[in-house]
Amino acid sequence: MEDNEFVERIQEKIERMTGRQVELRIDEEDAGQMGVELRDDIPLVILGNNVRQYSGFARMGIEYAVACIREERAIDPMEFHVLLARN
């Protein structure tokens, strides 16, 4: 699968899981970046380019983005670890 197609699938999955349109950006400089900005009507999801190499990082990024968008706030790392442990 092409990198761009994989990134599109990540965006589609986040949108499907949240029921909202999102903008997805891949950070080419910070490979481990994971963040969500909720300032606008369309949430901005920023994931590091590790999503292209590590499927586990991509899954974790999807879960993090979905949790933040559903809660409508940034999820703190410790809270996110607890959330992952429950699932």
CSV table of C-alpha atoms in Angstrom, one decimal:
chain,number,residue,atom,x,y,z
A,1,MET,CA,0.0,0.0,0.0
A,2,GLU,CA,1.3,3.5,-0.9
A,3,ASP,CA,2.2,5.8,2.0
A,4,ASN,CA,-0.5,8.4,0.9
A,5,GLU,CA,-3.2,5.7,0.6
A,6,PHE,CA,-2.3,4.5,4.1
A,7,VAL,CA,-2.5,8.1,5.5
A,8,GLU,CA,-5.9,8.5,3.8
A,9,ARG,CA,-7.1,5.3,5.5
A,10,ILE,CA,-6.0,6.6,8.9
A,11,GLN,CA,-8.0,9.8,8.3
A,12,GLU,CA,-11.0,7.9,7.1
A,13,LYS,CA,-10.9,5.6,10.2
A,14,ILE,CA,-10.7,8.5,12.6
A,15,GLU,CA,-13.6,10.2,10.8
A,16,ARG,CA,-15.7,7.0,10.9
A,17,MET,CA,-15.0,6.4,14.6
A,18,THR,CA,-15.8,10.0,15.6
A,19,GLY,CA,-18.5,10.8,13.1
A,20,ARG,CA,-16.7,14.1,12.4
A,21,GLN,CA,-14.6,15.4,9.6
A,22,VAL,CA,-10.9,15.8,10.5
A,23,GLU,CA,-7.8,17.3,9.0
A,24,LEU,CA,-4.8,14.9,9.3
A,25,ARG,CA,-1.2,16.2,9.0
A,26,ILE,CA,1.9,14.1,9.1
A,27,ASP,CA,4.8,15.7,10.9
A,28,GLU,CA,7.9,14.8,8.9
A,29,GLU,CA,10.3,16.3,11.5
A,30,ASP,CA,9.0,14.8,14.8
A,31,ALA,CA,8.5,11.1,14.0
A,32,GLY,CA,6.8,10.4,17.4
A,33,GLN,CA,4.5,13.4,17.4
A,34,MET,CA,0.9,12.7,18.4
A,35,GLY,CA,-1.5,15.7,19.0
A,36,VAL,CA,-5.0,17.0,18.4
A,37,GLU,CA,-6.0,20.7,18.1
A,38,LEU,CA,-9.6,21.3,18.7
A,39,ARG,CA,-9.8,25.1,18.1
A,40,ASP,CA,-11.7,25.0,14.8
A,41,ASP,CA,-14.9,23.2,13.7
A,42,ILE,CA,-12.6,20.6,12.0
A,43,PRO,CA,-10.2,19.0,14.5
A,44,LEU,CA,-6.5,19.0,13.4
A,45,VAL,CA,-4.8,15.6,14.0
A,46,ILE,CA,-1.0,15.7,13.9
A,47,LEU,CA,0.9,12.4,13.8
A,48,GLY,CA,4.6,11.8,13.3
A,49,ASN,CA,5.9,10.0,10.3
A,50,ASN,CA,6.4,6.9,12.4
A,51,VAL,CA,2.8,6.0,11.3
A,52,ARG,CA,4.2,5.0,7.9
A,53,GLN,CA,6.7,2.6,9.4
A,54,TYR,CA,5.0,1.2,12.6
A,55,SER,CA,1.5,0.0,12.4
A,56,GLY,CA,1.3,0.0,16.2
A,57,PHE,CA,2.1,3.7,16.3
A,58,ALA,CA,-0.6,4.3,13.7
A,59,ARG,CA,-3.2,2.4,15.8
A,60,MET,CA,-2.2,4.3,18.9
A,61,GLY,CA,-2.4,7.6,17.1
A,62,ILE,CA,-5.9,6.7,15.8
A,63,GLU,CA,-7.0,5.8,19.3
A,64,TYR,CA,-5.5,9.0,20.8
A,65,ALA,CA,-7.2,11.2,18.2
A,66,VAL,CA,-10.5,9.5,18.6
A,67,ALA,CA,-10.4,9.8,22.4
A,68,CYS,CA,-9.5,13.5,22.3
A,69,ILE,CA,-12.2,14.3,19.7
A,70,ARG,CA,-14.9,12.4,21.6
A,71,GLU,CA,-13.9,14.1,24.9
A,72,GLU,CA,-13.5,17.4,23.1
A,73,ARG,CA,-10.2,18.1,25.0
A,74,ALA,CA,-6.6,17.0,25.0
A,75,ILE,CA,-6.1,13.8,26.8
A,76,ASP,CA,-3.1,13.7,29.2
A,77,PRO,CA,-0.6,10.9,28.5
A,78,MET,CA,-1.3,9.1,31.8
A,79,GLU,CA,-5.1,9.2,31.2
A,80,PHE,CA,-4.5,7.8,27.7
A,81,HIS,CA,-2.5,4.9,29.1
A,82,VAL,CA,-5.3,4.1,31.4
A,83,LEU,CA,-7.8,4.3,28.5
A,84,LEU,CA,-5.6,1.9,26.4
A,85,ALA,CA,-5.4,-0.5,29.3
A,86,ARG,CA,-9.2,-0.7,29.5
A,87,ASN,CA,-9.5,-1.6,25.9
